[in-house]
CSV table of C-alpha atoms and ligand atoms in Angstrom, one decimal:
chain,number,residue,atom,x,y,z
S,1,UNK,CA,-14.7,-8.6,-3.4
S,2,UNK,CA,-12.9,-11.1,-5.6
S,3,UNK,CA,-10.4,-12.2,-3.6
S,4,UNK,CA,-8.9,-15.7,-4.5
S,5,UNK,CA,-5.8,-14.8,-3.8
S,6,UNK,CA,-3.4,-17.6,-3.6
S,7,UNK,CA,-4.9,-18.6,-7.1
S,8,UNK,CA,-1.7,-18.5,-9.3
S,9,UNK,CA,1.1,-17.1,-7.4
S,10,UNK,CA,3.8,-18.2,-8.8
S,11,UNK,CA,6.5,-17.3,-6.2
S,12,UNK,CA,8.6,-13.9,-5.1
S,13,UNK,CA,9.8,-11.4,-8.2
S,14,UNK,CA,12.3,-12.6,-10.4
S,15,UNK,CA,10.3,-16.3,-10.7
S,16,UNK,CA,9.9,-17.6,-13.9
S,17,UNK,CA,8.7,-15.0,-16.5
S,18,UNK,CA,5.4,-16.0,-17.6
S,19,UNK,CA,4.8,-15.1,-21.6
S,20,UNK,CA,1.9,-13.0,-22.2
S,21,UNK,CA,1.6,-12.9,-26.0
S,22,UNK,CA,-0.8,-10.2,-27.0
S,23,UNK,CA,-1.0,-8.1,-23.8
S,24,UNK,CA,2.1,-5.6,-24.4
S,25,UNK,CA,2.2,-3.7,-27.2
S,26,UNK,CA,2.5,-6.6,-29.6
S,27,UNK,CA,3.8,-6.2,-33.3
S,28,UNK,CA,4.2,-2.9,-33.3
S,29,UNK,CA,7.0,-2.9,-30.7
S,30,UNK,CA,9.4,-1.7,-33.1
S,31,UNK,CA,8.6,1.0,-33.9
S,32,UNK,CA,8.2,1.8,-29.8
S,33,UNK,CA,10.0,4.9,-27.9
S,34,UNK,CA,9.4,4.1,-24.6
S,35,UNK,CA,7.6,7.6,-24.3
S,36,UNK,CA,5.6,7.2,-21.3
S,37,UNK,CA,3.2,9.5,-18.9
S,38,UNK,CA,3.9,8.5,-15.4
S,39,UNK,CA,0.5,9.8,-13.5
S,40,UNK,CA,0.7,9.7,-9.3
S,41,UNK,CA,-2.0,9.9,-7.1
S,42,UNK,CA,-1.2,12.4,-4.1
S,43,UNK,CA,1.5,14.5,-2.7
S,44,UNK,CA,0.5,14.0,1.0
S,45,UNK,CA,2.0,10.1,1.3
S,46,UNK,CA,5.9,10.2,0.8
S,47,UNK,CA,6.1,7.4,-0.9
S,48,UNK,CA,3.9,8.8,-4.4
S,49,UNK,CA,6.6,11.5,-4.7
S,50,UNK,CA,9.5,9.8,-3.9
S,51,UNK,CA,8.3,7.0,-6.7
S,52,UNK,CA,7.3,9.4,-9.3
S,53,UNK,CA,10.8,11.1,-9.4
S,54,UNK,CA,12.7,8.2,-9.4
S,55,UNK,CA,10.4,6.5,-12.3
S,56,UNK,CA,11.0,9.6,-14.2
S,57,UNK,CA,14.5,9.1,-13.7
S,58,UNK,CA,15.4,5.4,-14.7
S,59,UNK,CA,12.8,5.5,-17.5
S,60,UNK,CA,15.3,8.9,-18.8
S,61,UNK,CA,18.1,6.9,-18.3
S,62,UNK,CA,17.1,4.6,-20.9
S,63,UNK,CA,16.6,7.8,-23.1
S,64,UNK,CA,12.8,7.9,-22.8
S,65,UNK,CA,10.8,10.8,-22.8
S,66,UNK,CA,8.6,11.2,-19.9
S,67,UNK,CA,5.5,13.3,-19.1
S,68,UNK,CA,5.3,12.9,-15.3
S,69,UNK,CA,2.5,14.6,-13.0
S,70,UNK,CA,0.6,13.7,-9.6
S,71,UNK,CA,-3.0,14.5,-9.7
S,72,UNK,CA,-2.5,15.5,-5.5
S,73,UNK,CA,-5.9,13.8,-4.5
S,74,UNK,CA,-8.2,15.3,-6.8
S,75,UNK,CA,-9.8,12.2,-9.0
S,76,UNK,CA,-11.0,15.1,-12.2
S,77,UNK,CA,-7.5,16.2,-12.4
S,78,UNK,CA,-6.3,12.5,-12.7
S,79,UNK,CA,-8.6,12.2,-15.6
S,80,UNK,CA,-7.8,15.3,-17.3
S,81,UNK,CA,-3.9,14.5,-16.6
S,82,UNK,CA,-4.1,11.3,-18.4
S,83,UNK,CA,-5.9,12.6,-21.3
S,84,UNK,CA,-3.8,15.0,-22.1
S,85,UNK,CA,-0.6,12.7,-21.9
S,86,UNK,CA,-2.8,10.5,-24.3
S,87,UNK,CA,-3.1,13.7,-26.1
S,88,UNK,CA,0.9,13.8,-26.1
S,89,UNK,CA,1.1,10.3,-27.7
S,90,UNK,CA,2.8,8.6,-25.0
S,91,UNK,CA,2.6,4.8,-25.6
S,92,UNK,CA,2.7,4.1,-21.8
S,93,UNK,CA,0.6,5.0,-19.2
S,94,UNK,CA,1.7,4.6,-15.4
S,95,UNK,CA,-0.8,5.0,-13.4
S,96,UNK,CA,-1.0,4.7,-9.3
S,97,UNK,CA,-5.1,6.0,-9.7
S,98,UNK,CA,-6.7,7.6,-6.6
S,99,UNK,CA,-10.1,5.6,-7.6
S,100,UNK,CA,-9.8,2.9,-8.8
S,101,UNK,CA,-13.1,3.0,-11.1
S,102,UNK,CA,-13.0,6.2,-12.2
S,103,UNK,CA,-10.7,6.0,-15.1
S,104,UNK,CA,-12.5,3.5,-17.5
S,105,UNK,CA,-13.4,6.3,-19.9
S,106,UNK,CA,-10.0,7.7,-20.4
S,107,UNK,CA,-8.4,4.1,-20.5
S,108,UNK,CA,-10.8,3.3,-23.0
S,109,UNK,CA,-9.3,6.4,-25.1
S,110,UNK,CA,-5.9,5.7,-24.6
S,111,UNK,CA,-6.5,1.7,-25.9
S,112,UNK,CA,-7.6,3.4,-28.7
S,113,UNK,CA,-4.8,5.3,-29.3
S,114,UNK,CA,-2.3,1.7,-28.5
S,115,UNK,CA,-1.5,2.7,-25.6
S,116,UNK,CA,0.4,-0.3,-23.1
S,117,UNK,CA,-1.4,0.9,-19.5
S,118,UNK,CA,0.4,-0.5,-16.4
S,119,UNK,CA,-1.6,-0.2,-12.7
S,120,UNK,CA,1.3,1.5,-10.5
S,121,UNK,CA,0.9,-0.1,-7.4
S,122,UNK,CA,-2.9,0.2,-6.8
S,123,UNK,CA,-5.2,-1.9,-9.4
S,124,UNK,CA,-7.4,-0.3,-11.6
S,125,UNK,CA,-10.8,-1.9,-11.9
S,126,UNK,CA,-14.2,-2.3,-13.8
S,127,UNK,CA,-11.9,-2.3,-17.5
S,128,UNK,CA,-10.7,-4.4,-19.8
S,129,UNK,CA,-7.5,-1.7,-20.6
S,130,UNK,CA,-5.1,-2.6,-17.9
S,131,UNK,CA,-2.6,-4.7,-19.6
S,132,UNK,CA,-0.2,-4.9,-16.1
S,133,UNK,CA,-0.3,-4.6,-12.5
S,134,UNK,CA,3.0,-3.8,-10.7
S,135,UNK,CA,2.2,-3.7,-7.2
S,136,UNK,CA,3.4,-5.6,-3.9
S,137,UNK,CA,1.8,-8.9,-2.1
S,138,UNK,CA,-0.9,-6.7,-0.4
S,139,UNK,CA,-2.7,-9.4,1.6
S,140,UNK,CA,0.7,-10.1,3.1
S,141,UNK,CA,1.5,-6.5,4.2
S,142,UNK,CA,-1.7,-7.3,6.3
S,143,UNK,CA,-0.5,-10.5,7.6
S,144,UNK,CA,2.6,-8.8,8.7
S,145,UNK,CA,1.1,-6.0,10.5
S,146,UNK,CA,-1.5,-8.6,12.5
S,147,UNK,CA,1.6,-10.9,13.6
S,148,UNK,CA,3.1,-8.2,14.7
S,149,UNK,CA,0.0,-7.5,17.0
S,150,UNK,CA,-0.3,-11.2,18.2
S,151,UNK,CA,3.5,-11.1,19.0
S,152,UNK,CA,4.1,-8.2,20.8
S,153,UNK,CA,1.2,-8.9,23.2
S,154,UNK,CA,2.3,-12.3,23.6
S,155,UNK,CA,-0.9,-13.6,22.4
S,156,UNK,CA,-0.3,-17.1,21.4
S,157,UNK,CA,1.0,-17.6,25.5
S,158,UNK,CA,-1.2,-14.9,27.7
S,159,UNK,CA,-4.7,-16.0,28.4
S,160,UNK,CA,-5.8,-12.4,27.1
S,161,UNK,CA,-8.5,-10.9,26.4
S,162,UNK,CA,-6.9,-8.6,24.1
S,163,UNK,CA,-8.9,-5.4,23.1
S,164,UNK,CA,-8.1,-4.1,19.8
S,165,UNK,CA,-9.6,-1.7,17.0
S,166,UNK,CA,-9.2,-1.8,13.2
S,167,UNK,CA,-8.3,0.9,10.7
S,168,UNK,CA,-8.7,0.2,7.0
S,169,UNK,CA,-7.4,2.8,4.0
S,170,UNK,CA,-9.8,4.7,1.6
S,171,UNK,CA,-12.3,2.4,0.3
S,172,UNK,CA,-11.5,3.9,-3.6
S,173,UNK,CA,-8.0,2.2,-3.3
S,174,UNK,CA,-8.7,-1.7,-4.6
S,175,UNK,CA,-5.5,-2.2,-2.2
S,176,UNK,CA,-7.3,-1.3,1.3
S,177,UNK,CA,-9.1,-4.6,1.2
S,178,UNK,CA,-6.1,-6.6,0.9
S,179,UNK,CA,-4.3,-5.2,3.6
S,180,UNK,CA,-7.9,-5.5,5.9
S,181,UNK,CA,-8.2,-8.9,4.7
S,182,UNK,CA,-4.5,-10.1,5.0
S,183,UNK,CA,-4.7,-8.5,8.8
S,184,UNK,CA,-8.7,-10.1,9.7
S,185,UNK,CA,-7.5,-13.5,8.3
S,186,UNK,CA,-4.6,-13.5,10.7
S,187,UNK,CA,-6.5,-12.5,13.9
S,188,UNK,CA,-9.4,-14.9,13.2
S,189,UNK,CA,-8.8,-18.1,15.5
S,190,UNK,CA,-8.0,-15.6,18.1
S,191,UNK,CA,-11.2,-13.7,17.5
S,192,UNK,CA,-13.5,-16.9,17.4
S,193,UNK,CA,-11.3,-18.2,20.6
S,194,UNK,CA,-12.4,-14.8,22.1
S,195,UNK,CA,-8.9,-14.2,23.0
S,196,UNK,CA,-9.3,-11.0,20.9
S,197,UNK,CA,-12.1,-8.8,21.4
S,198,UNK,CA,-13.0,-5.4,19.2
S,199,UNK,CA,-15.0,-3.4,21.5
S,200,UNK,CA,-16.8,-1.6,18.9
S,201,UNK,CA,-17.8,-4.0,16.9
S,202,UNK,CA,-16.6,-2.8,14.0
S,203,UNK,CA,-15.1,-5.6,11.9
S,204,UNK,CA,-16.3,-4.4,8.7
S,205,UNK,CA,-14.2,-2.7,5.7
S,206,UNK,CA,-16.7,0.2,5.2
S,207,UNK,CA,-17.1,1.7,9.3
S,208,UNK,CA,-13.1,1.0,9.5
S,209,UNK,CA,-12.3,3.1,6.4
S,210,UNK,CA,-10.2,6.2,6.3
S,211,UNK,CA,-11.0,8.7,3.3
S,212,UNK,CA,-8.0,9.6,1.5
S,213,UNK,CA,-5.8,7.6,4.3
S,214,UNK,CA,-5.8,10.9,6.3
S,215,UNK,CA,-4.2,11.3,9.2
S,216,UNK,CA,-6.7,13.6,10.6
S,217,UNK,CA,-9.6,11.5,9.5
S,218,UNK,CA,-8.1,8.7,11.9
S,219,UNK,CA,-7.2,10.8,14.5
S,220,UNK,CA,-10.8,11.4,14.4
S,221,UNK,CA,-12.1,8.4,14.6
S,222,UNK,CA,-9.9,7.0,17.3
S,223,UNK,CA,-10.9,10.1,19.2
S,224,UNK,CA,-14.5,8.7,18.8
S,225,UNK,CA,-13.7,5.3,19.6
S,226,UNK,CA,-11.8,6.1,22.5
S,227,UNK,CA,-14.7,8.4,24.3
S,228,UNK,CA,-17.3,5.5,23.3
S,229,UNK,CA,-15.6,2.2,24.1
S,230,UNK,CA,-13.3,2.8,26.5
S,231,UNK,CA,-14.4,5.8,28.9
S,232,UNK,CA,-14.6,3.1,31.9
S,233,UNK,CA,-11.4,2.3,33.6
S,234,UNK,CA,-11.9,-1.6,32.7
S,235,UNK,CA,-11.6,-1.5,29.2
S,236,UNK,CA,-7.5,-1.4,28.2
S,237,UNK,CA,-7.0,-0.9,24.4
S,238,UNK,CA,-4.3,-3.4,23.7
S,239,UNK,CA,-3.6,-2.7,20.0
S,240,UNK,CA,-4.8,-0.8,17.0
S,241,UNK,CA,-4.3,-2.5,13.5
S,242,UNK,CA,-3.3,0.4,11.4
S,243,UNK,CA,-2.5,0.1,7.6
S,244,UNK,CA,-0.6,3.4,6.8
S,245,UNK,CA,1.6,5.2,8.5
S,246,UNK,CA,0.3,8.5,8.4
S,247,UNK,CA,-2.8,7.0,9.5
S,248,UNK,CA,-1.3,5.2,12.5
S,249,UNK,CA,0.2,8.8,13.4
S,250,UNK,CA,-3.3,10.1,13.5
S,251,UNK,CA,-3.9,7.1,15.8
S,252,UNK,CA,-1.1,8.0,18.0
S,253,UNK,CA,-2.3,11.6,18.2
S,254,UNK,CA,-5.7,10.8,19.2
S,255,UNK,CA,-4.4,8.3,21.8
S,256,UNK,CA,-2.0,11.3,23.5
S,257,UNK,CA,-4.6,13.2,23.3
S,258,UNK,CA,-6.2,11.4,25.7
S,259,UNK,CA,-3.4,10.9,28.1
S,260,UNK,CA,-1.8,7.5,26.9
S,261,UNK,CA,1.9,7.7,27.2
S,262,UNK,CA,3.7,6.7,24.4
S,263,UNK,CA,6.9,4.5,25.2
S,264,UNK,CA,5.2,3.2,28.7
S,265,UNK,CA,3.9,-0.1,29.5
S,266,UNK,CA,0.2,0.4,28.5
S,267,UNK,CA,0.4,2.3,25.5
S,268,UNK,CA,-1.1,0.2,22.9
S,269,UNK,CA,0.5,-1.7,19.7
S,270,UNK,CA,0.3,0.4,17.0
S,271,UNK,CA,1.0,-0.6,13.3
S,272,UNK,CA,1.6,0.9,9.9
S,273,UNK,CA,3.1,0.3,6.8
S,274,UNK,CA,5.2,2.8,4.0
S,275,UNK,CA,8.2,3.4,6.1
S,276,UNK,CA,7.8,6.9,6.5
S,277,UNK,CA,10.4,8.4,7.8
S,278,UNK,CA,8.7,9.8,11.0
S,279,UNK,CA,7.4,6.7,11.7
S,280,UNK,CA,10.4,4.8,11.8
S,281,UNK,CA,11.7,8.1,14.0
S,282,UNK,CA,9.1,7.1,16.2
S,283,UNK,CA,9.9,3.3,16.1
S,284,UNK,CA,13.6,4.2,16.5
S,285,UNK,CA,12.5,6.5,19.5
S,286,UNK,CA,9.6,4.2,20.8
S,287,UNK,CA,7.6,7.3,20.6
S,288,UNK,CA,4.2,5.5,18.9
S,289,UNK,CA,4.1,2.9,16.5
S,290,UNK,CA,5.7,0.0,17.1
S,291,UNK,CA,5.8,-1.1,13.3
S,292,UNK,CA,6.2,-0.6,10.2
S,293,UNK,CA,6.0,-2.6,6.1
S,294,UNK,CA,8.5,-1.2,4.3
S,295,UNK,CA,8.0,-1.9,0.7
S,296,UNK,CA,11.1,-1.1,-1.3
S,297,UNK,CA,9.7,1.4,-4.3
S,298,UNK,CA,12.7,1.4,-5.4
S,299,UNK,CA,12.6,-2.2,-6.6
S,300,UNK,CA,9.1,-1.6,-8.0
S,301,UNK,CA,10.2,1.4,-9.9
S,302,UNK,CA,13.1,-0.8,-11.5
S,303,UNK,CA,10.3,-3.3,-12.1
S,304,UNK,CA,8.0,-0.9,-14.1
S,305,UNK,CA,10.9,0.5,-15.8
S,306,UNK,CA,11.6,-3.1,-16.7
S,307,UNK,CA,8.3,-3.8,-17.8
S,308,UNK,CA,8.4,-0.9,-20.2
S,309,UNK,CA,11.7,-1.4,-21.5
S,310,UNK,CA,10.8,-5.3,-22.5
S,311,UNK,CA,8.2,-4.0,-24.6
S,312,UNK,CA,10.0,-1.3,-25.8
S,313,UNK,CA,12.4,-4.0,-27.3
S,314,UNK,CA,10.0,-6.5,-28.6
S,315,UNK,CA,9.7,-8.4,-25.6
S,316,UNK,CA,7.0,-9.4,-22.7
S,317,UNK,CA,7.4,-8.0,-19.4
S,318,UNK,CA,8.3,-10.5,-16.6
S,319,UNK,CA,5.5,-11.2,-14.2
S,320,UNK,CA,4.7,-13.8,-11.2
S,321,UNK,CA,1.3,-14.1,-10.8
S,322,UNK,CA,-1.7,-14.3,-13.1
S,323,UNK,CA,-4.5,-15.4,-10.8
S,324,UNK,CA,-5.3,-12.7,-7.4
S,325,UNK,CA,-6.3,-9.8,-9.0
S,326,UNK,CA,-8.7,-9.8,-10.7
S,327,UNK,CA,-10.2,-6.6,-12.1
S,328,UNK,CA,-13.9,-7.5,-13.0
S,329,UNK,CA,-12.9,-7.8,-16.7
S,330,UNK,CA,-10.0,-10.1,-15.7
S,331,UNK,CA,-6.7,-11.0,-13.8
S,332,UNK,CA,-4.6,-8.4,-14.8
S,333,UNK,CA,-1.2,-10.3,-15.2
S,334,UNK,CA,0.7,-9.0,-12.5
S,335,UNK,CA,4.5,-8.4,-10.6
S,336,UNK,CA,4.2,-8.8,-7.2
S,337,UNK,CA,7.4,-7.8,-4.4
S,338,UNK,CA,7.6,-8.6,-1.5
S,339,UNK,CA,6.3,-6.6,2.1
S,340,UNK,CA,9.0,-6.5,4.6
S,341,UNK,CA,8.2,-6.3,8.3
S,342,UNK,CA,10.4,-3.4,10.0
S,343,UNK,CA,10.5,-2.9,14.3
S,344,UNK,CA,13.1,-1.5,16.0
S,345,UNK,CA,15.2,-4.2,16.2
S,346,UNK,CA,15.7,-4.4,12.5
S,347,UNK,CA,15.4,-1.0,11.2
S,348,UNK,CA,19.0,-0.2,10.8
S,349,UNK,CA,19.7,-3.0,8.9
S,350,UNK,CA,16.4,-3.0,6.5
S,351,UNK,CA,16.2,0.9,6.3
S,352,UNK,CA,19.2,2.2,7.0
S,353,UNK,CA,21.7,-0.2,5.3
S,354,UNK,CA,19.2,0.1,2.6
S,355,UNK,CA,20.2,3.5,2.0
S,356,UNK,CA,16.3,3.8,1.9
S,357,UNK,CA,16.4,6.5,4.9
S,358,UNK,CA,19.6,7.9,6.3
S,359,UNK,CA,19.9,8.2,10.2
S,360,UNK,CA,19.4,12.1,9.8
S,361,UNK,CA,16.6,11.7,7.9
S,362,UNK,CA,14.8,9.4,10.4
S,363,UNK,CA,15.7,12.1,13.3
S,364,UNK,CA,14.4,14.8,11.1
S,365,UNK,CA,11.6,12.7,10.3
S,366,UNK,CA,11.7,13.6,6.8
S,367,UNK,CA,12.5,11.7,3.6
E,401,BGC,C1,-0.4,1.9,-1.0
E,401,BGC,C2,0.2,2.0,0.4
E,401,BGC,C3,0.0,3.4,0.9
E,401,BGC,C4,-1.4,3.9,0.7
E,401,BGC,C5,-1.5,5.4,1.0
E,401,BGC,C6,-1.8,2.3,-1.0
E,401,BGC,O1,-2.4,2.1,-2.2
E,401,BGC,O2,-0.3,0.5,-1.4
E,401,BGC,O3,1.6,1.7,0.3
E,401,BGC,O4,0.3,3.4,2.3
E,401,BGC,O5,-1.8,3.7,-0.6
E,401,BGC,O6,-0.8,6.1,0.2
């Protein structure tokens, strides 16, 4: 893991712009179009689609051309995508990759070929062709989702124990570890006070993991973990550290399934992140999770868009942090937003208000 995260942050978005000579596209910007292959990684997680469109659309605004396709889970078609935009001559590549070492090859191609690649969201790793990483503070959405945990239950006042399980994302996506890190770091002193207790045991990234942040997959697994750790009466499951909201709805499922009633006294803290619509329906409706991290993709749409555009005209994209993520080749000079924690309490005001999610949308549970 290279994790030194704190390294060189150098604030929220819009913090000084750092310059970056020789990472854009350099001298040739001139003679620049903007024409740019936006590649997305699945169609399952609203969020992919909702981004991709509205990419497409900001970077057309600004009378760019646009090759824009999502590779719906399959890593070969990723690949094969990508190389064909290459083939196209786009001069950017945005990328939010499925694997994140799987595209070395193709990068290495498009480099050749001058092309500017920017790491949508996810970091791409094991290359020395990522110019830029647009993405949010991922430790923090971790952070957010543990204090949420350690509040609801009262933890820092109640004498506990408190029996929770963990729940990372797919271990391809280099952002899964943040989130499991951001979320371990921030139970720790109540782990090693042994106010919080993991019945299973399983503290580790890999046994936590869910492939392709499926639903079903966690549904699965908490089916599993619910007939092996907590069969006797005696041991309550207090909370469930989910990173995804599809995933914590898989959670939930499992946890009906087995007679918990979601909304009572005893139906255990469940987190998530992406605001998905029937997620916050169920926040709204205190139906299952209890949380949410919305990350506005809006904002990191507009940021991309930016990034291109300051190319485009000669320029160096703005970024805030040169010294968490580190690739294996190098840190990737990077924008990071910030993770915003949603309940019910604030949901009208950060989602709604937002004109992120209307009301009907939430009670259709549907973006
Ligand atoms: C994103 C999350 C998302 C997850 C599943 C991660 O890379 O950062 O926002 O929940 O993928 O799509």
């Amino acid at each position: 893991m290279h994790l030194s995260r704190r390294g060189l942050l150098y604030g929220s978005a819009g913090a000084a712009a750092v310059s970056l000579a020789g990472c854009g596209a350099g001298e040739d910007s001139a003679q620049l179009t903007g024409f740019t292959g936006i590649s997305m990684p699945t169609d399952t997680s609203e969020r992919w689609v909702i981004e991709g469109k509205a990419l497409e659309a900001n970077l057309k605004e600004l009378g760019y051309d646009v090759i824009h396709q999502n590779a719906k889970g399959v890593v070969e078609d990723q690949i094969a995508q990508i190389q064909s935009m290459v083939g196209e001559g786009v001069e950017f590549l945005v990328i939010g990759a499925i694997d994140n070492t799987s595209l070395g090859q193709v990068l290495a191609d498009a480099k050749d070929n001058g092309v500017t690649v920017i790491a949508y969201d996810r970091l791409i790793l094991e290359t020395p062709d990522v110019d830029y990483y647009a993405s949010f503070d991922n430790y923090q959405v971790g952070v957010l989702q543990a204090t949420h945990i350690i509040e609801r239950l009262g933890m820092r006042d109640e004498p506990g124990p408190f029996n929770i399980e963990l729940f990372s994302g797919d271990l391809g996506d280099n952002n899964s570890q943040y989130f499991f890190l951001g979320g371990l770091d921030t139970l720790e002193s109540f782990i090693y006070e042994g106010k919080v207790v993991i019945p299973s045991g399983q503290t580790e990234q890999e046994p936590t993991a869910t492939a392709g942040w499926s639903g079903d997959v966690a549904q699965a697994r908490m089916a599993e973990l619910l007939a092996e750790y907590y069969d006797d009466e005696d041991t309550e499951l207090h909370a469930v550290l989910s990173p995804y909201d599809g995933i914590s709805r898989g959670v939930v499922a499992a946890l009906v399934e087995a007679d918990f009633e979601p909304g009572r006294g005893g139906f255990p803290v469940v987190t998530g992140q992406d605001a998905e619509a029937a997620s916050i329906k169920a926040i709204k409706d205190g139906t299952g999770q209890t949380e949410t991290v919305f990350k506005d993709t809006r904002q990191l749409a507009h940021t991309v868009t930016g990034m291109v555009k300051a190319i485009v005209d000669g320029g160096d994209p703005e970024v805030n942090d040169l010294g968490t993520y580190d690739n294996g080749f190098k840190f990737v000079p990077s924008l990071l937003l910030e993770p915003v924690d949603v309940t019910a309490d604030n949901y009208v005001e950060v989602i709604v208000e937002s004109e992120y999610l209307t009301e009907e949308q939430i009670d259709a549970g549907e973006a």
